GROMACS .gro file of C-alpha atoms in nm:
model
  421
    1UNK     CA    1  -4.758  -3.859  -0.204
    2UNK     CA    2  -4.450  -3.736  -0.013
    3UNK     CA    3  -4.260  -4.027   0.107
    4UNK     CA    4  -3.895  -3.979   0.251
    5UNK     CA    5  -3.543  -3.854   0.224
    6UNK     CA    6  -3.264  -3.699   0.393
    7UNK     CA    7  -3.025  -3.690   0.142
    8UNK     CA    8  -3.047  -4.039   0.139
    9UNK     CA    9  -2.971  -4.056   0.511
   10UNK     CA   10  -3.063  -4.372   0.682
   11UNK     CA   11  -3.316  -4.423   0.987
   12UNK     CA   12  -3.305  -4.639   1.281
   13UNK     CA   13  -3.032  -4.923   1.280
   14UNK     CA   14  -3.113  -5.206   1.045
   15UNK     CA   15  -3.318  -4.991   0.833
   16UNK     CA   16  -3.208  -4.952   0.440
   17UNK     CA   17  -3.174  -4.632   0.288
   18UNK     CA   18  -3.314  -4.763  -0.028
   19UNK     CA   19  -3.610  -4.854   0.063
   20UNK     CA   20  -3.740  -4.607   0.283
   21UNK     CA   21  -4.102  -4.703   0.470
   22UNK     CA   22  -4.428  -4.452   0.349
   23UNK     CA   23  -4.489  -4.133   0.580
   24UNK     CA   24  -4.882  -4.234   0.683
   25UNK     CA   25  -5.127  -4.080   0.452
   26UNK     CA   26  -5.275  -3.829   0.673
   27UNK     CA   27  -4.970  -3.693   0.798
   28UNK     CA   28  -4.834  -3.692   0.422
   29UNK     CA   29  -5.162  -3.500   0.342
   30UNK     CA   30  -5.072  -3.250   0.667
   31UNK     CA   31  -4.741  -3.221   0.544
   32UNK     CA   32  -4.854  -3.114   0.139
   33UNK     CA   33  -5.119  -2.873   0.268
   34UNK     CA   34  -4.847  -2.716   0.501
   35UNK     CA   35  -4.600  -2.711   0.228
   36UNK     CA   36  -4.814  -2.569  -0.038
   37UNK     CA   37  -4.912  -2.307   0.175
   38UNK     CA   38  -4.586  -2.185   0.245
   39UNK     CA   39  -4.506  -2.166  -0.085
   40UNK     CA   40  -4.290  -2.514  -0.126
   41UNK     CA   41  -4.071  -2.510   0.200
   42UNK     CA   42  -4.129  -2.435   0.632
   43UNK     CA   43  -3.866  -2.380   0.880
   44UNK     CA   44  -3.764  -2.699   1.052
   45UNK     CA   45  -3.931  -2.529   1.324
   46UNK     CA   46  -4.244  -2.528   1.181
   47UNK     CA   47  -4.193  -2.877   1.077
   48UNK     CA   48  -4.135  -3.016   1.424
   49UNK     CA   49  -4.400  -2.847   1.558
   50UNK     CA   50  -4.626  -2.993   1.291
   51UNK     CA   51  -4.510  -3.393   1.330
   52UNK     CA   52  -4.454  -3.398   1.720
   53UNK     CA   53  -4.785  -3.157   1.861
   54UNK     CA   54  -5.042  -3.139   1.563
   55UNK     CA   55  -5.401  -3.216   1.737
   56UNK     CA   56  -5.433  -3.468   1.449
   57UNK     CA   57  -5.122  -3.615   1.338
   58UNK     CA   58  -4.855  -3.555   1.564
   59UNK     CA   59  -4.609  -3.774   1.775
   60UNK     CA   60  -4.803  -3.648   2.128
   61UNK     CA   61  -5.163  -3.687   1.990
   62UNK     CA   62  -5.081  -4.077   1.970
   63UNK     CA   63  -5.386  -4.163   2.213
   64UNK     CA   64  -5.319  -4.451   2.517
   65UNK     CA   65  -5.054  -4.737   2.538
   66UNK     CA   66  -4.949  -4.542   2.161
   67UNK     CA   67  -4.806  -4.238   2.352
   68UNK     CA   68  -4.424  -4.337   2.355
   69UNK     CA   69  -4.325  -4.224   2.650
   70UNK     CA   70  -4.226  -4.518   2.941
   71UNK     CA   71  -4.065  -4.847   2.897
   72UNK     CA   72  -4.291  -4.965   2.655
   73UNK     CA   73  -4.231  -4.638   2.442
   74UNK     CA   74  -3.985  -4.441   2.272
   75UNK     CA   75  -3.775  -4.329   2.528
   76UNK     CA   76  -3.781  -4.297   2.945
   77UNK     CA   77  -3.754  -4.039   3.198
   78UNK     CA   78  -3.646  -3.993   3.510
   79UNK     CA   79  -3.970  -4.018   3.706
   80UNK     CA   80  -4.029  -4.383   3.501
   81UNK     CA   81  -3.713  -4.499   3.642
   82UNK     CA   82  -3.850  -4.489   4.027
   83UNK     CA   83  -4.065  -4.262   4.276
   84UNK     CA   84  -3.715  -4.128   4.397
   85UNK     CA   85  -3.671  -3.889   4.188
   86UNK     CA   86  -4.033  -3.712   4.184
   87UNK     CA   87  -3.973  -3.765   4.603
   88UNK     CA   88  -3.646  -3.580   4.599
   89UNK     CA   89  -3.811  -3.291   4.423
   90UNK     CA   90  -4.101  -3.299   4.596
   91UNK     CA   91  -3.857  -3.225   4.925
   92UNK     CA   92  -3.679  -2.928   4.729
   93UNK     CA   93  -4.025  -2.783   4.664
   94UNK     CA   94  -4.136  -2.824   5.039
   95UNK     CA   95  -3.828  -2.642   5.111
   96UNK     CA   96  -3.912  -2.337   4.813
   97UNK     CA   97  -4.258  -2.314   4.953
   98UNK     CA   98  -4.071  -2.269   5.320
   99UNK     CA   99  -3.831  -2.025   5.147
  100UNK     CA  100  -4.146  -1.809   5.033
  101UNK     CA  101  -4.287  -1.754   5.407
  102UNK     CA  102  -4.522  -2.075   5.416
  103UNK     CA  103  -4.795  -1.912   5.207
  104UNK     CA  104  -5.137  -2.059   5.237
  105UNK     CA  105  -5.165  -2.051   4.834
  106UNK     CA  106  -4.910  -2.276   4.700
  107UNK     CA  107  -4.907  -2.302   4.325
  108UNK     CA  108  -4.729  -2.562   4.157
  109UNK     CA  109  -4.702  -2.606   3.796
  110UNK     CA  110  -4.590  -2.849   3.615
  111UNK     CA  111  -4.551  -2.795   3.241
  112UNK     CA  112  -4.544  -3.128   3.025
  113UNK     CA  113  -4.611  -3.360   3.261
  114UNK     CA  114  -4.584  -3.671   2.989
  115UNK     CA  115  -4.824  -3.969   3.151
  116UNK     CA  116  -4.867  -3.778   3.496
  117UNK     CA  117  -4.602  -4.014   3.676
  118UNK     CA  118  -4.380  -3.734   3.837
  119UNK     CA  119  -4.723  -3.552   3.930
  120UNK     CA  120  -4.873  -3.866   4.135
  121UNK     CA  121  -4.527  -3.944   4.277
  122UNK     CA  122  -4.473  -3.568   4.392
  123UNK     CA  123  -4.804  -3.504   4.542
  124UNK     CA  124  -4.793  -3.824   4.761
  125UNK     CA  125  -4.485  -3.769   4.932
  126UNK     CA  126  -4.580  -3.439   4.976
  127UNK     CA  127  -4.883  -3.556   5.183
  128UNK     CA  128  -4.681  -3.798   5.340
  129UNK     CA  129  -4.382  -3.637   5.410
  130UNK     CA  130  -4.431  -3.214   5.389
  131UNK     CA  131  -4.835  -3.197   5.488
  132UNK     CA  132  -4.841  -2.836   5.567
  133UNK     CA  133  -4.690  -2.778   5.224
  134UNK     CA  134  -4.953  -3.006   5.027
  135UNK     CA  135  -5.233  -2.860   5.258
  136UNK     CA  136  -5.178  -2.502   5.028
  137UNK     CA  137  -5.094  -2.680   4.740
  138UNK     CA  138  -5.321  -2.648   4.361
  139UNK     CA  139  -5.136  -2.852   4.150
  140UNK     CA  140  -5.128  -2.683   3.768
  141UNK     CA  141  -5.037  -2.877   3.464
  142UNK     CA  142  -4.970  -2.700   3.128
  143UNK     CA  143  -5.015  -2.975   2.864
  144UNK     CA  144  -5.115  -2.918   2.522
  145UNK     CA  145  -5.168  -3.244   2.442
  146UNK     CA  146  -5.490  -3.421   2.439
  147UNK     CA  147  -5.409  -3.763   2.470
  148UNK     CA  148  -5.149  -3.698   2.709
  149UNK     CA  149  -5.386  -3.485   2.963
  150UNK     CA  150  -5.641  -3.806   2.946
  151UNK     CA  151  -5.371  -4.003   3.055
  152UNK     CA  152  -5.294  -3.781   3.326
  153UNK     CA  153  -5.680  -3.738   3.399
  154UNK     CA  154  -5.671  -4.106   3.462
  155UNK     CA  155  -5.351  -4.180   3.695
  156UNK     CA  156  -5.425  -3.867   3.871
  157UNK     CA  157  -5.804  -3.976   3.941
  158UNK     CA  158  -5.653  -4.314   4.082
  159UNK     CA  159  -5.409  -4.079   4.326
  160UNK     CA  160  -5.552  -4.064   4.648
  161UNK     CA  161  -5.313  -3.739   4.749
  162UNK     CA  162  -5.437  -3.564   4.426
  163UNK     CA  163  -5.809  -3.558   4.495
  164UNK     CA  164  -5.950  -3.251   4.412
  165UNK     CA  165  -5.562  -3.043   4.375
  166UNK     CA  166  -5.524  -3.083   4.011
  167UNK     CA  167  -5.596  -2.857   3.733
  168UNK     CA  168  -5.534  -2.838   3.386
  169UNK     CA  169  -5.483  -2.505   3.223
  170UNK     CA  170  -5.347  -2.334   2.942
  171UNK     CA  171  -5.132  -2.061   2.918
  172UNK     CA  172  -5.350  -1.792   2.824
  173UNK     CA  173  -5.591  -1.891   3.121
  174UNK     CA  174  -5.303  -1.809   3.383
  175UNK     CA  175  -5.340  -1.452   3.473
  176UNK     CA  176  -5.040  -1.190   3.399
  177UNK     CA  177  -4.868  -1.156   3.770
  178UNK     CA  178  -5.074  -1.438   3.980
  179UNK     CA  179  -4.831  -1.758   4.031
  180UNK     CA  180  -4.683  -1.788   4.366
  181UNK     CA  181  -4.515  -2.113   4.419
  182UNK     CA  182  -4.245  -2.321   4.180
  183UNK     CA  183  -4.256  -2.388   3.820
  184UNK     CA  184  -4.102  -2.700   3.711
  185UNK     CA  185  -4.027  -2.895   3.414
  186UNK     CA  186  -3.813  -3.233   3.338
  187UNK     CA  187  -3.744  -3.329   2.948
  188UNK     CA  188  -3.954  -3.079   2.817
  189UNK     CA  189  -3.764  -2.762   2.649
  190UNK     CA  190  -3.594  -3.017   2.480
  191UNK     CA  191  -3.884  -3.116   2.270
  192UNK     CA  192  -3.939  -2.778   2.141
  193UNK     CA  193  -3.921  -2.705   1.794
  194UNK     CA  194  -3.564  -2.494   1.695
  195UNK     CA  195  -3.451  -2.351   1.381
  196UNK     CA  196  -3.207  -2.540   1.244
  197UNK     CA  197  -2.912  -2.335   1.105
  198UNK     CA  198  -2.577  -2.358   0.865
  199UNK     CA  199  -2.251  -2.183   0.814
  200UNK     CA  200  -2.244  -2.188   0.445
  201UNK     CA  201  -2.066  -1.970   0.227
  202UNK     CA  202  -1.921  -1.741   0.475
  203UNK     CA  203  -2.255  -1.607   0.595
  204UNK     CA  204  -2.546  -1.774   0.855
  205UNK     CA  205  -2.828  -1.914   0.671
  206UNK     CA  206  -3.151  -2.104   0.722
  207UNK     CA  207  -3.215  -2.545   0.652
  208UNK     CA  208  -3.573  -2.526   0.561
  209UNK     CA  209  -3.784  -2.833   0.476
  210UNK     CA  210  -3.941  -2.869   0.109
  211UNK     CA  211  -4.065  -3.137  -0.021
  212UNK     CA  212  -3.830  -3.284  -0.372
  213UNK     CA  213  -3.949  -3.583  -0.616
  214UNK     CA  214  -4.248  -3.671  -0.327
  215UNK     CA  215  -3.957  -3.705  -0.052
  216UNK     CA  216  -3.877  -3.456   0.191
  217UNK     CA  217  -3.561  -3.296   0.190
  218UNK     CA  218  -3.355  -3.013   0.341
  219UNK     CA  219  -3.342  -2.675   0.147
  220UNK     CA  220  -3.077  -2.388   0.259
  221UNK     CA  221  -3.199  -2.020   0.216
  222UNK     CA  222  -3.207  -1.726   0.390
  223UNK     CA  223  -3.273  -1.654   0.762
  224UNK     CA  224  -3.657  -1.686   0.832
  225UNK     CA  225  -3.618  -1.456   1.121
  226UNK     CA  226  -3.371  -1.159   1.239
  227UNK     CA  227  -3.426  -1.259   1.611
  228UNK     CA  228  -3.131  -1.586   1.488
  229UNK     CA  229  -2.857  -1.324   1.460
  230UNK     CA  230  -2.973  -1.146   1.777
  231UNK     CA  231  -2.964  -1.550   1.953
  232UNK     CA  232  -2.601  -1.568   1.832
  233UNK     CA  233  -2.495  -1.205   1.892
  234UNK     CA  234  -2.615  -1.235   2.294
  235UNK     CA  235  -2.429  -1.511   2.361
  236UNK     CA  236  -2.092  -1.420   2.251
  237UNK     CA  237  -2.100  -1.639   1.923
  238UNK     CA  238  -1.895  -1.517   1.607
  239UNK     CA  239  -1.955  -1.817   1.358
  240UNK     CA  240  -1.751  -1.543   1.126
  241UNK     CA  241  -1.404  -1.596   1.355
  242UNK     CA  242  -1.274  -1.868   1.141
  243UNK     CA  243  -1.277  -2.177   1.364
  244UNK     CA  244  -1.660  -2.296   1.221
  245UNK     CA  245  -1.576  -2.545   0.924
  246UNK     CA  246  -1.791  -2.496   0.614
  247UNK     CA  247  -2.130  -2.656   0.643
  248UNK     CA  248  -2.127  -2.651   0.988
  249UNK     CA  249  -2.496  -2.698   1.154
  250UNK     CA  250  -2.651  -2.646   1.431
  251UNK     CA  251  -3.003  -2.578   1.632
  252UNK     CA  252  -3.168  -2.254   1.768
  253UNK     CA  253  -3.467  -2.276   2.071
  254UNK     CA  254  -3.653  -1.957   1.988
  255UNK     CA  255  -4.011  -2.104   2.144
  256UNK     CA  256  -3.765  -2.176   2.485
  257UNK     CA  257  -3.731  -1.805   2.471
  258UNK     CA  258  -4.088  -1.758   2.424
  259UNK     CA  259  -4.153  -2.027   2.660
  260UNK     CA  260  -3.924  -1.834   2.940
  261UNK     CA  261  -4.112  -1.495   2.900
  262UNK     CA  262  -4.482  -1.617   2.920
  263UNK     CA  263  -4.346  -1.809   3.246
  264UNK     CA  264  -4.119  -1.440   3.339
  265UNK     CA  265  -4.480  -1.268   3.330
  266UNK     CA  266  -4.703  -1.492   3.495
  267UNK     CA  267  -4.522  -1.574   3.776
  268UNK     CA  268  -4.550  -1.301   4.044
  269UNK     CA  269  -4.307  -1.480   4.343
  270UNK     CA  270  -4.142  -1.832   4.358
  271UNK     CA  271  -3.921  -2.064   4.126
  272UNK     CA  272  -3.856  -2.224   3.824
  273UNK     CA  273  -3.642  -2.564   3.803
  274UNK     CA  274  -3.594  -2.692   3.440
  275UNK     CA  275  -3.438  -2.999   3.376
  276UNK     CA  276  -3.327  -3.162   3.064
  277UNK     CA  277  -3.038  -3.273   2.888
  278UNK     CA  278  -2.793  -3.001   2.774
  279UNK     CA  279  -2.477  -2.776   2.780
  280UNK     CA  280  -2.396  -2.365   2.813
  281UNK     CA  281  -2.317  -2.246   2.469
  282UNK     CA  282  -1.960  -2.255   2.409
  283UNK     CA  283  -1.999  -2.613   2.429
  284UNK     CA  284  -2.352  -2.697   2.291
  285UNK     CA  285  -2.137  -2.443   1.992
  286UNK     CA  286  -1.805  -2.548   2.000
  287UNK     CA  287  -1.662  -2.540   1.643
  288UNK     CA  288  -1.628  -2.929   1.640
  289UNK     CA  289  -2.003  -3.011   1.699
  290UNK     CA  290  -2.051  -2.958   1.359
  291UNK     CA  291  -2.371  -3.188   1.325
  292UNK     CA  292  -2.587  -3.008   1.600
  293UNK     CA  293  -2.763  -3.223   1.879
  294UNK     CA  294  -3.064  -3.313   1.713
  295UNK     CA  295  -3.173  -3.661   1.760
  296UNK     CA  296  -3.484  -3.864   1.685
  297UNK     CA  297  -3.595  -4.167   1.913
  298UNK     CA  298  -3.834  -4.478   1.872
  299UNK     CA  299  -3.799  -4.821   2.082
  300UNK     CA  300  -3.559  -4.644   2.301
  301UNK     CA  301  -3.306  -4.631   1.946
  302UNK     CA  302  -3.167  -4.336   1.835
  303UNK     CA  303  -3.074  -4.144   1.512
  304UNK     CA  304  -3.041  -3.852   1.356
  305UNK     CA  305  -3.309  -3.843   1.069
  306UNK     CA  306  -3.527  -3.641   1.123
  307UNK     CA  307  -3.757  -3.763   0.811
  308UNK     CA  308  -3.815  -4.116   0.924
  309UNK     CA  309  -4.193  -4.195   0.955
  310UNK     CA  310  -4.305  -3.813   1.043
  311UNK     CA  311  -4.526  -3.822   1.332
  312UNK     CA  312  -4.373  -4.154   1.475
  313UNK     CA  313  -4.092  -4.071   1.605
  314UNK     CA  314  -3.986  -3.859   1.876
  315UNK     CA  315  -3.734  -3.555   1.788
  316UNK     CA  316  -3.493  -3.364   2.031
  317UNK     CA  317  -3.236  -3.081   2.071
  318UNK     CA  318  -3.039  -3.033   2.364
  319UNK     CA  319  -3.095  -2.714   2.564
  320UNK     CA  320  -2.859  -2.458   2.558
  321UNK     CA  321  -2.872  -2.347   2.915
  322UNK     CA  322  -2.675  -2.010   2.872
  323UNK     CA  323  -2.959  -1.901   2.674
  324UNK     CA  324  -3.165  -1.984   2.969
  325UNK     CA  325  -2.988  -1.787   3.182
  326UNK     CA  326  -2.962  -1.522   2.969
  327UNK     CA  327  -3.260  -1.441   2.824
  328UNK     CA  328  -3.406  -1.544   3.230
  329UNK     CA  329  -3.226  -1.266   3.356
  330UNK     CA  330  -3.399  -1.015   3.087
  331UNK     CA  331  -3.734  -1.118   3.168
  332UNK     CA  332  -3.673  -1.033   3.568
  333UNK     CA  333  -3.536  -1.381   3.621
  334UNK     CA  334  -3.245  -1.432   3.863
  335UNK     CA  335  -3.014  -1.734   3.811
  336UNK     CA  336  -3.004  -1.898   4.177
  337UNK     CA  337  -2.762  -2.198   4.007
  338UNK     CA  338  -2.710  -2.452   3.785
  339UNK     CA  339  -2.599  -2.799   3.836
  340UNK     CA  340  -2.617  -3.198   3.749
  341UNK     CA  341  -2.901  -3.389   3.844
  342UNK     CA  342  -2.660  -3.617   4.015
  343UNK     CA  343  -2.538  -3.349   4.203
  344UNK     CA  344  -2.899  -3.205   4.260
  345UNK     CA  345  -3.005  -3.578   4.387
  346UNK     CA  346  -2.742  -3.667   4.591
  347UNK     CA  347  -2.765  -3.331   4.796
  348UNK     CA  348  -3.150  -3.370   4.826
  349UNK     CA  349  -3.068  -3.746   5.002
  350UNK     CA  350  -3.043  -3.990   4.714
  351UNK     CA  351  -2.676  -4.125   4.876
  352UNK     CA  352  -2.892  -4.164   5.193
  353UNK     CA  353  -3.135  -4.406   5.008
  354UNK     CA  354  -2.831  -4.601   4.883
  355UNK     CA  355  -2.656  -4.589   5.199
  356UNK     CA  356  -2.994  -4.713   5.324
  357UNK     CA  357  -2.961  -5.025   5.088
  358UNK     CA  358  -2.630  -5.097   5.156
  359UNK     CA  359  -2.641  -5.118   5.568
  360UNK     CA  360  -2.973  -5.313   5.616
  361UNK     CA  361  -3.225  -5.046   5.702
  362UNK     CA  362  -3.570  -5.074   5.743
  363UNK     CA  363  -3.620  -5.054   5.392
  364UNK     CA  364  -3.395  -5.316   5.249
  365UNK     CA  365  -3.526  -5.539   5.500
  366UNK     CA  366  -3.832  -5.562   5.348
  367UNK     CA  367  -3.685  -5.680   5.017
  368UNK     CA  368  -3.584  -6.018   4.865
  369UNK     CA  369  -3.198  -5.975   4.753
  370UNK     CA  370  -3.296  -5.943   4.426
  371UNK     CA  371  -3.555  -5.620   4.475
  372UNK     CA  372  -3.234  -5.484   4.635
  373UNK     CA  373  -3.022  -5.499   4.369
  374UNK     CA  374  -3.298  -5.361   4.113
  375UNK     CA  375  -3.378  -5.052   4.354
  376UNK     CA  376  -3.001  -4.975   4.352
  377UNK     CA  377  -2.943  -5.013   4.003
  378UNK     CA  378  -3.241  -4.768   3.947
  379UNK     CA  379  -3.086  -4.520   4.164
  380UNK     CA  380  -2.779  -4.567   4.042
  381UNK     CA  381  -2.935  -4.436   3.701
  382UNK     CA  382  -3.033  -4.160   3.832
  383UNK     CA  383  -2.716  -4.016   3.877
  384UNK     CA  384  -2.497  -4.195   3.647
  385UNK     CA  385  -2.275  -3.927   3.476
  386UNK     CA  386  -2.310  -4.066   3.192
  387UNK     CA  387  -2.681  -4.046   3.144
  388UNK     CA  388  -2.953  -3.917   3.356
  389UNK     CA  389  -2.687  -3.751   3.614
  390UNK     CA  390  -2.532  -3.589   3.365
  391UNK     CA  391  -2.874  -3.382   3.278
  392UNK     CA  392  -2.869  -3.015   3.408
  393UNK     CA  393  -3.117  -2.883   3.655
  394UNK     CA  394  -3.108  -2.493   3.614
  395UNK     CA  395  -3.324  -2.303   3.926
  396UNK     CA  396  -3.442  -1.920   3.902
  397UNK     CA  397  -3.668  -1.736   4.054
  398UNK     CA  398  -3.820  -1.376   4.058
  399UNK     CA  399  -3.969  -1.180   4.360
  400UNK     CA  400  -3.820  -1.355   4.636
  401UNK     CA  401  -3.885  -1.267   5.004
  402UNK     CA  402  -3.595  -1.097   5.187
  403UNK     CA  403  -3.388  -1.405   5.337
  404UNK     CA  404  -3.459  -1.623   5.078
  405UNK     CA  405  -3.103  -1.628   4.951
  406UNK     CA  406  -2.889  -1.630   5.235
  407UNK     CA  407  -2.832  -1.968   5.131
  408UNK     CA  408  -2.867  -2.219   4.839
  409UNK     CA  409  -3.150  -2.440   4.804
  410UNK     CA  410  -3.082  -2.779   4.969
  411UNK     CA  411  -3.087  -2.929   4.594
  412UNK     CA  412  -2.740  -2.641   4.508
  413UNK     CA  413  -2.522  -2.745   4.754
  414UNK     CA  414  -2.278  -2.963   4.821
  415UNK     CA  415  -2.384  -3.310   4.816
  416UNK     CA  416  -2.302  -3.573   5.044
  417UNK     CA  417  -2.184  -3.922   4.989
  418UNK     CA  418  -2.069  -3.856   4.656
  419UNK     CA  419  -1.912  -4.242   4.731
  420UNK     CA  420  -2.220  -4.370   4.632
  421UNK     CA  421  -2.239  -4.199   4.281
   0.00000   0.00000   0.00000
């Protein structure tokens, strides 16, 4: 039975590497059937894509209070933290629906929507605050997760500004051509499963995953796929100029690609807002981040092996926005701006909530000093710059109305009040 390795790598803090824990038998079994199929070794690709979203086994098909998403989970988002933040967005998607002429079909689609939080959060202050907007509005989740969509089934049903306005669909039930409205996504391209790749011997090659002695290991080999060297190539990237150190390693989002051009061709007018955690490329491949970004969270801990308890743990890559951009603008895509969610919040009104706090407005005066200080040290997270407001929020769009561009997007200019960061 495969058990666990990475090069004797440790896993979370306090853990020994001698005495590594047993991968659970029916994800061991998952991984020997995959393993033997292929032969003795998958991409790292196809091995994150087997522990985090197989039906059976993986880290998303963890049913209920098991999912680890929220402050009882893994890790937390943004939309855990507070309604703020789904509120702000949901007043940057009033003003995109505005933007495209007020029309009286208003899709928005959210794709991983984790436990449904942001979703309830954004279609109540739409009702509340932009009714005209959530009057047109069919809300659209992409989740491929099972356990995840009942748990959205089931804070949705308790949402009274949902009702009827949520959906659930898949990909391939979204006609070619037929979205008009705003696309959005927060910590999700940075669950999707890369390539992982070395500089090793003066040429580009492949870290695969094989299984040695019953543990998993890494295995270097050949590229699995030409489309690597076209990544690199686009994006200005010449691991061959001499600065890359030998062994140097790093991660390649191929399905973000993918992921781009399925939302390039179904979208026929509107926006798309990602936001996540990441850099443009000559950073996310600057010569001295020789280990890659790849991290792996449980209890809100982090590390970086990968091979720790398969299927119960979550694993990460930042996003390397450039590529966004890039391969955005192929598919028909035009790059409206990119910017830090603490820039993003703070122009959308966040300083105005603090200020808010701070002077004794209606809100505060409903709170005990001690709710006061909580709601500003949520907000404050929101944008610190070293955390949340240091994630990037990247907005395109395709198809736009004449006059839609004259200006930025409330959420792309200049904020106010950066005092308050």
């Amino acid at each position: 039975m495969l058990g666990w390795s990475r090069h004797g790598a440790p896993g979370p803090a306090g853990t020994a590497a001698g005495d590594p824990p047993p991968i659970a038998p029916a994800m061991a079994q998952a991984l020997h059937d995959r393993l033997a199929a292929a032969g003795g070794q998958i991409t790292f690709a196809d091995y994150m894509a087997l522990v985090l979203y197989d039906p059976q086994v993986g880290y998303y098909a963890r049913s209920g209070d098991r999912v680890g998403i929220g402050p009882q989970g893994d890790f937390v988002t943004s939309p855990h933290l507070c309604p703020d933040f789904a509120e702000l967005l949901a007043d940057q998607v009033a003003e995109c629906w505005a933007r495209l002429g007020c029309p009286s079909a208003f899709d928005l689609v959210e794709m991983g929507a984790g436990q449904g939080v942001m979703a309830a959060d954004l279609l109540t202050h739409l009702q509340t605050a932009h009714p005209d907007c959530w009057a047109t509005t069919t809300y659209r989740i992409v989740e491929i997760s099972p356990a995840l969509r009942a748990v959205q089934r089931s804070r949705l049903a308790a949402c009274p500004a949902a009702g009827d306005r949520v959906v659930w669909v898949a990909w391939e039930a979204i006609a070619p051509n037929s979205i008009t409205g705003c696309c959005l996504s927060n910590e999700l391209v940075d669950a999707f499963p890369v390539h992982r790749v070395i500089w090793q011997g003066g040429q580009l090659q492949e870290c695969y995953v094989a299984a040695s002695e019953g543990h998993l290991s890494d295995r270097v080999g050949p590229l699995s796929t030409e489309r690597l060297d076209t990544y690199f190539q686009s994006l200005n990237i010449d691991f061959a100029q001499g600065a890359y150190p030998e062994g140097y390693c790093t991660e390649v989002n191929l399905a973000a690609l993918d992921w781009l051009a399925t939302l390039a061709d179904r979208l026929r007018s509107g926006y798309l807002l990602t936001i996540d955690y990441g850099y443009d490329a000559q950073r996310f491949y600057h010569p001295s981040r020789s280990g890659g970004t790849l991290q792996c969270y449980t209890r809100h801990a982090h590390h970086n092996n990968p091979y720790w308890l398969p299927g119960q743990q979550d694993l990460t890559a930042h996003v390397d926005f450039s590529a966004l951009q890039h391969w955005g603008e192929q598919q028909g895509l035009q790059t409206l701006g990119f910017t830090r969610q603490s820039l993003f919040l703070m122009a959308l009104g966040l300083g105005d909530r603090l200020m808010a706090l701070s002077q004794g407005g209606a809100i505060a005066q409903a709170m005990d000093f001690q709710q006061i200080l909580h709601r500003r040290d949520v907000l404050h997270r929101l944008i610190d710059p070293t955390g949340l407001g240091n994630f990037g929020v990247l907005i395109q769009a395709k198809n736009l109305p004449p006059g839609a561009t004259d200006s930025p997007l409330k959420g792309l200019q200049e904020p106010m009040g950066l005092g308050f960061v």
